[in-house]
CSV table of N, CA and C and ligand atoms in Angstrom, one decimal:
chain,number,residue,atom,x,y,z
A,1289,MET,N,171.2,104.2,70.0
A,1289,MET,CA,170.5,105.5,70.2
A,1289,MET,C,169.2,105.5,69.4
A,1290,LYS,N,168.1,106.0,70.0
A,1290,LYS,CA,166.8,106.1,69.3
A,1290,LYS,C,166.9,107.1,68.2
A,1291,HIS,N,166.4,106.7,67.1
A,1291,HIS,CA,166.4,107.7,65.9
A,1291,HIS,C,165.4,108.8,66.3
A,1292,LYS,N,165.9,110.0,66.1
A,1292,LYS,CA,165.0,111.2,66.4
A,1292,LYS,C,164.4,111.7,65.2
A,1293,SER,N,163.2,111.6,65.0
A,1293,SER,CA,162.5,112.1,63.8
A,1293,SER,C,162.0,113.5,64.1
A,1294,ILE,N,161.7,114.2,63.1
A,1294,ILE,CA,161.2,115.6,63.3
A,1294,ILE,C,159.7,115.5,63.8
A,1295,TYR,N,159.1,114.3,63.8
A,1295,TYR,CA,157.8,114.2,64.3
A,1295,TYR,C,157.8,113.7,65.7
A,1296,THR,N,159.0,113.6,66.3
A,1296,THR,CA,159.1,113.2,67.7
A,1296,THR,C,158.8,114.3,68.7
A,1297,CYS,N,157.9,114.0,69.7
A,1297,CYS,CA,157.6,115.0,70.7
A,1297,CYS,C,158.8,115.3,71.5
A,1298,PRO,N,159.2,116.5,71.7
A,1298,PRO,CA,160.4,116.9,72.5
A,1298,PRO,C,160.2,116.6,74.0
A,1299,HIS,N,158.9,116.4,74.5
A,1299,HIS,CA,158.7,116.1,75.9
A,1299,HIS,C,158.9,114.7,76.2
A,1300,CYS,N,158.2,113.8,75.5
A,1300,CYS,CA,158.2,112.4,75.8
A,1300,CYS,C,158.9,111.5,74.8
A,1301,GLY,N,159.3,112.0,73.7
A,1301,GLY,CA,160.0,111.2,72.7
A,1301,GLY,C,159.2,110.3,71.9
A,1302,SER,N,157.9,110.3,71.9
A,1302,SER,CA,157.0,109.5,71.1
A,1302,SER,C,156.9,110.2,69.7
A,1303,LYS,N,156.7,109.4,68.7
A,1303,LYS,CA,156.6,109.9,67.4
A,1303,LYS,C,155.1,110.2,67.2
A,1304,SER,N,154.6,111.2,67.8
A,1304,SER,CA,153.2,111.4,67.9
A,1304,SER,C,152.6,112.5,67.0
A,1305,PHE,N,153.5,113.0,66.1
A,1305,PHE,CA,153.0,114.0,65.1
A,1305,PHE,C,153.2,113.4,63.7
A,1306,ASN,N,152.4,114.0,62.8
A,1306,ASN,CA,152.5,113.7,61.4
A,1306,ASN,C,152.6,115.0,60.6
A,1307,PRO,N,152.9,114.9,59.3
A,1307,PRO,CA,153.1,116.2,58.6
A,1307,PRO,C,152.0,117.2,58.7
A,1308,ILE,N,150.8,116.7,58.8
A,1308,ILE,CA,149.6,117.7,58.9
A,1308,ILE,C,149.6,118.3,60.2
A,1309,THR,N,149.6,117.5,61.3
A,1309,THR,CA,149.5,118.1,62.6
A,1309,THR,C,150.7,118.9,62.9
A,1310,LYS,N,151.9,118.6,62.4
A,1310,LYS,CA,153.1,119.3,62.6
A,1310,LYS,C,153.0,120.7,61.9
A,1311,ALA,N,152.5,120.7,60.6
A,1311,ALA,CA,152.5,121.9,59.8
A,1311,ALA,C,151.6,123.0,60.6
A,1312,PHE,N,150.6,122.5,61.3
A,1312,PHE,CA,149.7,123.5,61.9
A,1312,PHE,C,149.9,123.6,63.5
A,1313,ALA,N,151.1,123.1,63.9
A,1313,ALA,CA,151.4,123.1,65.4
A,1313,ALA,C,151.7,124.6,65.8
A,1314,GLY,N,152.1,125.4,64.8
A,1314,GLY,CA,152.4,126.8,65.2
A,1314,GLY,C,153.9,127.0,65.6
A,1315,GLY,N,154.3,128.2,65.9
A,1315,GLY,CA,155.6,128.5,66.3
A,1315,GLY,C,155.7,128.9,67.7
A,1316,TYR,N,156.8,129.5,68.1
A,1316,TYR,CA,157.1,129.9,69.5
A,1316,TYR,C,156.0,130.9,70.1
A,1317,HIS,N,155.5,131.7,69.2
A,1317,HIS,CA,154.5,132.7,69.6
A,1317,HIS,C,153.1,132.1,69.8
A,1318,THR,N,152.9,130.8,69.5
A,1318,THR,CA,151.6,130.2,69.7
A,1318,THR,C,151.7,129.3,70.9
A,1319,ARG,N,150.5,128.8,71.3
A,1319,ARG,CA,150.5,127.8,72.5
A,1319,ARG,C,150.9,126.4,72.0
A,1320,GLY,N,151.0,126.2,70.7
A,1320,GLY,CA,151.4,124.9,70.2
A,1320,GLY,C,150.3,123.9,70.1
A,1321,ARG,N,150.7,122.7,69.9
A,1321,ARG,CA,149.7,121.6,69.7
A,1321,ARG,C,150.0,120.5,70.8
A,1322,VAL,N,148.9,120.0,71.3
A,1322,VAL,CA,149.1,119.0,72.3
A,1322,VAL,C,149.6,117.7,71.7
A,1323,CYS,N,150.6,117.1,72.4
A,1323,CYS,CA,151.1,115.7,72.0
A,1323,CYS,C,150.0,114.7,72.4
A,1324,ARG,N,149.7,113.8,71.5
A,1324,ARG,CA,148.6,112.9,71.9
A,1324,ARG,C,149.1,111.8,72.8
A,1325,GLU,N,150.4,111.7,73.1
A,1325,GLU,CA,151.0,110.7,74.0
A,1325,GLU,C,151.0,111.2,75.4
A,1326,CYS,N,151.7,112.4,75.6
A,1326,CYS,CA,151.9,112.9,76.9
A,1326,CYS,C,151.0,114.2,77.3
A,1327,GLY,N,150.3,114.7,76.3
A,1327,GLY,CA,149.5,115.8,76.6
A,1327,GLY,C,150.1,117.2,76.8
A,1328,LEU,N,151.4,117.3,76.6
A,1328,LEU,CA,152.1,118.5,76.7
A,1328,LEU,C,152.2,119.2,75.3
A,1329,ARG,N,152.4,120.5,75.3
A,1329,ARG,CA,152.3,121.2,74.0
A,1329,ARG,C,153.7,121.4,73.3
A,1330,CYS,N,153.6,121.2,72.0
A,1330,CYS,CA,154.8,121.3,71.1
A,1330,CYS,C,154.6,122.3,70.1
A,1331,VAL,N,155.7,123.0,69.6
A,1331,VAL,CA,155.6,124.0,68.6
A,1331,VAL,C,156.7,123.6,67.6
A,1332,ASN,N,156.7,124.3,66.4
A,1332,ASN,CA,157.7,124.2,65.5
A,1332,ASN,C,158.9,125.0,66.0
A,1333,GLY,N,160.1,124.5,66.0
A,1333,GLY,CA,161.2,125.1,66.6
A,1333,GLY,C,161.9,126.2,65.9
A,1334,LYS,N,163.2,126.4,66.3
A,1334,LYS,CA,164.0,127.5,65.9
A,1334,LYS,C,164.2,127.6,64.3
A,1335,ALA,N,164.4,126.4,63.7
A,1335,ALA,CA,164.6,126.3,62.3
A,1335,ALA,C,163.4,126.9,61.5
A,1336,SER,N,162.3,126.5,62.0
A,1336,SER,CA,161.0,127.0,61.4
A,1336,SER,C,160.9,128.5,61.6
A,1337,MET,N,161.3,129.0,62.7
A,1337,MET,CA,161.2,130.4,63.0
A,1337,MET,C,162.1,131.2,62.0
A,1338,ILE,N,163.3,130.7,61.9
A,1338,ILE,CA,164.3,131.4,61.0
A,1338,ILE,C,163.8,131.3,59.5
A,1339,PHE,N,163.4,130.1,59.2
A,1339,PHE,CA,162.9,129.9,57.8
A,1339,PHE,C,161.8,130.8,57.4
A,1340,SER,N,160.8,130.9,58.3
A,1340,SER,CA,159.6,131.7,58.0
A,1340,SER,C,160.0,133.2,58.0
A,1341,ALA,N,161.0,133.6,58.9
A,1341,ALA,CA,161.4,135.0,58.9
A,1341,ALA,C,162.0,135.4,57.5
A,1342,ILE,N,162.9,134.5,57.0
A,1342,ILE,CA,163.5,134.7,55.7
A,1342,ILE,C,162.5,134.7,54.6
A,1343,VAL,N,161.6,133.8,54.6
A,1343,VAL,CA,160.6,133.7,53.5
A,1343,VAL,C,159.7,134.9,53.5
A,1344,TYR,N,159.2,135.4,54.7
A,1344,TYR,CA,158.3,136.5,54.8
A,1344,TYR,C,159.1,137.8,54.4
A,1345,LEU,N,160.4,137.9,54.8
A,1345,LEU,CA,161.2,139.0,54.4
A,1345,LEU,C,161.3,139.1,52.8
A,1346,ILE,N,161.5,138.0,52.2
A,1346,ILE,CA,161.6,137.9,50.7
A,1346,ILE,C,160.2,138.3,50.2
A,1347,ALA,N,159.2,137.8,50.8
A,1347,ALA,CA,157.8,138.1,50.3
A,1347,ALA,C,157.5,139.6,50.4
A,1348,VAL,N,157.9,140.2,51.5
A,1348,VAL,CA,157.7,141.7,51.6
A,1348,VAL,C,158.5,142.4,50.6
A,1349,VAL,N,159.7,142.0,50.3
A,1349,VAL,CA,160.5,142.7,49.2
A,1349,VAL,C,159.8,142.5,47.9
A,1350,ILE,N,159.3,141.3,47.6
A,1350,ILE,CA,158.6,141.1,46.3
A,1350,ILE,C,157.3,142.0,46.3
A,1351,VAL,N,156.6,142.0,47.4
A,1351,VAL,CA,155.4,142.8,47.4
A,1351,VAL,C,155.7,144.3,47.1
A,1352,PHE,N,156.7,144.8,47.8
A,1352,PHE,CA,157.1,146.2,47.6
A,1352,PHE,C,157.6,146.4,46.1
A,1353,TYR,N,158.3,145.5,45.6
A,1353,TYR,CA,158.8,145.6,44.2
A,1353,TYR,C,157.6,145.6,43.3
A,1354,LEU,N,156.6,144.8,43.5
A,1354,LEU,CA,155.4,144.7,42.7
A,1354,LEU,C,154.7,146.1,42.8
A,1355,TYR,N,154.6,146.6,44.0
A,1355,TYR,CA,153.9,147.8,44.3
A,1355,TYR,C,154.4,148.9,43.5
A,1356,PHE,N,155.8,149.0,43.4
A,1356,PHE,CA,156.4,150.1,42.7
A,1356,PHE,C,156.5,149.9,41.2
A,1357,LYS,N,156.6,148.6,40.8
A,1357,LYS,CA,156.7,148.3,39.4
A,1357,LYS,C,155.3,148.4,38.7
A,1358,ILE,N,154.3,147.9,39.3
A,1358,ILE,CA,153.0,147.9,38.7
A,1358,ILE,C,152.2,149.1,39.4
A,1359,ALA,N,152.6,150.3,39.1
A,1359,ALA,CA,152.1,151.4,39.7
A,1359,ALA,C,150.6,151.7,39.2
A,1360,ASP,N,150.4,151.5,38.0
A,1360,ASP,CA,149.0,151.6,37.5
A,1360,ASP,C,148.2,150.6,38.2
A,1361,ALA,N,147.0,151.0,38.7
A,1361,ALA,CA,146.2,150.1,39.6
A,1361,ALA,C,145.7,148.9,38.8
A,1362,SER,N,146.6,148.2,38.2
A,1362,SER,CA,146.2,147.0,37.4
A,1362,SER,C,145.9,145.9,38.4
A,1363,VAL,N,144.9,145.2,38.1
A,1363,VAL,CA,144.4,144.1,39.0
A,1363,VAL,C,145.5,143.1,39.2
A,1364,TRP,N,146.4,142.9,38.2
A,1364,TRP,CA,147.5,142.0,38.3
A,1364,TRP,C,148.4,142.3,39.5
A,1365,GLY,N,148.6,143.6,39.8
A,1365,GLY,CA,149.4,144.0,41.0
A,1365,GLY,C,148.8,143.3,42.2
A,1366,TYR,N,147.5,143.3,42.4
A,1366,TYR,CA,146.9,142.7,43.6
A,1366,TYR,C,147.0,141.2,43.5
A,1367,ILE,N,146.8,140.7,42.3
A,1367,ILE,CA,146.8,139.2,42.2
A,1367,ILE,C,148.2,138.7,42.5
A,1368,TYR,N,149.3,139.3,42.0
A,1368,TYR,CA,150.6,138.9,42.3
A,1368,TYR,C,150.9,139.0,43.8
A,1369,THR,N,150.4,140.1,44.4
A,1369,THR,CA,150.7,140.3,45.8
A,1369,THR,C,150.0,139.2,46.6
A,1370,VAL,N,148.8,138.8,46.3
A,1370,VAL,CA,148.1,137.7,47.0
A,1370,VAL,C,148.9,136.4,46.7
A,1371,ILE,N,149.3,136.2,45.5
A,1371,ILE,CA,150.0,135.0,45.2
A,1371,ILE,C,151.3,134.9,46.0
A,1372,THR,N,152.0,136.0,46.1
A,1372,THR,CA,153.3,136.0,46.9
A,1372,THR,C,153.0,135.7,48.3
A,1373,ILE,N,152.0,136.3,48.9
A,1373,ILE,CA,151.7,136.0,50.3
A,1373,ILE,C,151.3,134.6,50.6
A,1374,VAL,N,150.4,134.1,49.7
A,1374,VAL,CA,150.0,132.7,49.8
A,1374,VAL,C,151.1,131.7,49.6
A,1375,ALA,N,152.0,132.0,48.6
A,1375,ALA,CA,153.2,131.2,48.4
A,1375,ALA,C,154.1,131.1,49.6
A,1376,ALA,N,154.3,132.3,50.2
A,1376,ALA,CA,155.1,132.4,51.4
A,1376,ALA,C,154.5,131.5,52.5
A,1377,TYR,N,153.2,131.6,52.7
A,1377,TYR,CA,152.5,130.8,53.7
A,1377,TYR,C,152.6,129.3,53.5
A,1378,VAL,N,152.4,128.9,52.2
A,1378,VAL,CA,152.5,127.5,51.8
A,1378,VAL,C,153.9,127.0,52.0
A,1379,LEU,N,154.9,127.8,51.6
A,1379,LEU,CA,156.3,127.4,51.8
A,1379,LEU,C,156.6,127.1,53.3
A,1380,CYS,N,156.1,128.0,54.2
A,1380,CYS,CA,156.4,127.8,55.6
A,1380,CYS,C,155.7,126.6,56.1
A,1381,ARG,N,154.5,126.3,55.7
A,1381,ARG,CA,153.8,125.2,56.2
A,1381,ARG,C,154.5,123.9,55.7
A,1382,LEU,N,155.0,123.9,54.4
A,1382,LEU,CA,155.7,122.7,53.9
A,1382,LEU,C,157.0,122.5,54.7
A,1383,PHE,N,157.7,123.6,55.0
A,1383,PHE,CA,158.9,123.5,55.8
A,1383,PHE,C,158.6,122.8,57.2
A,1384,ASP,N,157.5,123.3,57.8
A,1384,ASP,CA,157.1,122.8,59.1
A,1384,ASP,C,156.7,121.3,59.0
A,1385,ALA,N,156.1,121.0,57.9
A,1385,ALA,CA,155.5,119.6,57.7
A,1385,ALA,C,156.7,118.6,57.5
A,1386,PHE,N,157.7,119.0,56.8
A,1386,PHE,CA,158.7,118.0,56.3
A,1386,PHE,C,160.1,118.3,56.8
A,1387,ILE,N,160.5,119.5,57.3
A,1387,ILE,CA,161.9,119.7,57.5
A,1387,ILE,C,162.2,120.1,58.9
A,1388,GLY,N,161.7,121.2,59.4
A,1388,GLY,CA,162.1,121.7,60.8
A,1388,GLY,C,161.6,120.8,61.9
A,1389,PRO,N,162.5,120.6,62.9
A,1389,PRO,CA,162.2,119.8,64.1
A,1389,PRO,C,161.2,120.5,65.0
A,1390,LEU,N,160.6,119.7,65.9
A,1390,LEU,CA,159.6,120.3,66.9
A,1390,LEU,C,160.4,120.8,68.1
A,1391,ASP,N,159.8,121.6,68.9
A,1391,ASP,CA,160.4,122.1,70.2
A,1391,ASP,C,159.3,122.2,71.2
A,1392,LYS,N,159.7,122.3,72.5
A,1392,LYS,CA,158.7,122.5,73.5
A,1392,LYS,C,158.1,123.9,73.4
A,1393,ALA,N,156.8,124.0,73.7
A,1393,ALA,CA,156.2,125.3,73.7
A,1393,ALA,C,156.8,126.1,74.8
A,1394,ILE,N,157.0,127.4,74.5
A,1394,ILE,CA,157.7,128.3,75.6
A,1394,ILE,C,156.7,129.3,76.2
A,1395,ARG,N,155.5,129.4,75.7
A,1395,ARG,CA,154.6,130.4,76.3
A,1395,ARG,C,154.2,129.9,77.6
A,1396,ASN,N,154.1,130.8,78.6
A,1396,ASN,CA,153.7,130.4,80.0
A,1396,ASN,C,152.3,129.8,80.0
A,1397,ASP,N,151.4,130.3,79.2
A,1397,ASP,CA,150.0,129.8,79.3
A,1397,ASP,C,149.9,128.4,78.6
A,1398,ALA,N,150.9,128.0,77.9
A,1398,ALA,CA,150.9,126.7,77.2
A,1398,ALA,C,150.7,125.5,78.2
A,1399,TYR,N,151.1,125.7,79.4
A,1399,TYR,CA,151.1,124.6,80.4
A,1399,TYR,C,150.1,124.7,81.5
A,1400,LYS,N,149.2,125.7,81.4
A,1400,LYS,CA,148.1,125.8,82.3
A,1400,LYS,C,147.0,124.8,81.9
A,1401,LYS,N,146.4,124.2,82.9
A,1401,LYS,CA,145.3,123.3,82.6
A,1401,LYS,C,144.0,124.1,82.4
B,215,ZN,ZN1,154.7,113.9,74.1
């Protein structure tokens, strides 16, 4: 059996992605990224979608917590909020780059020429 890497295109089976192209391939809501072997579009799959949903949910909780804790308009409140959002984004990109498998793009317009 051929070893299935997370960088394997779900359409043609070629290992045509790398951590960078995969991290920015997008999720189901995007048109995805074109496979350089077969030209069809791929996105980060279900695992990525679940992971990012959890990460952003935690980020929102942290942001609200900070908002109520640091009620005085201290600049640190804004800085921590920005750090939380950036950290959530970076975590999701790392997950896409190294952990979650790819899937076929599902948007209708992903396959129009
Ligand atoms: Zn392909």
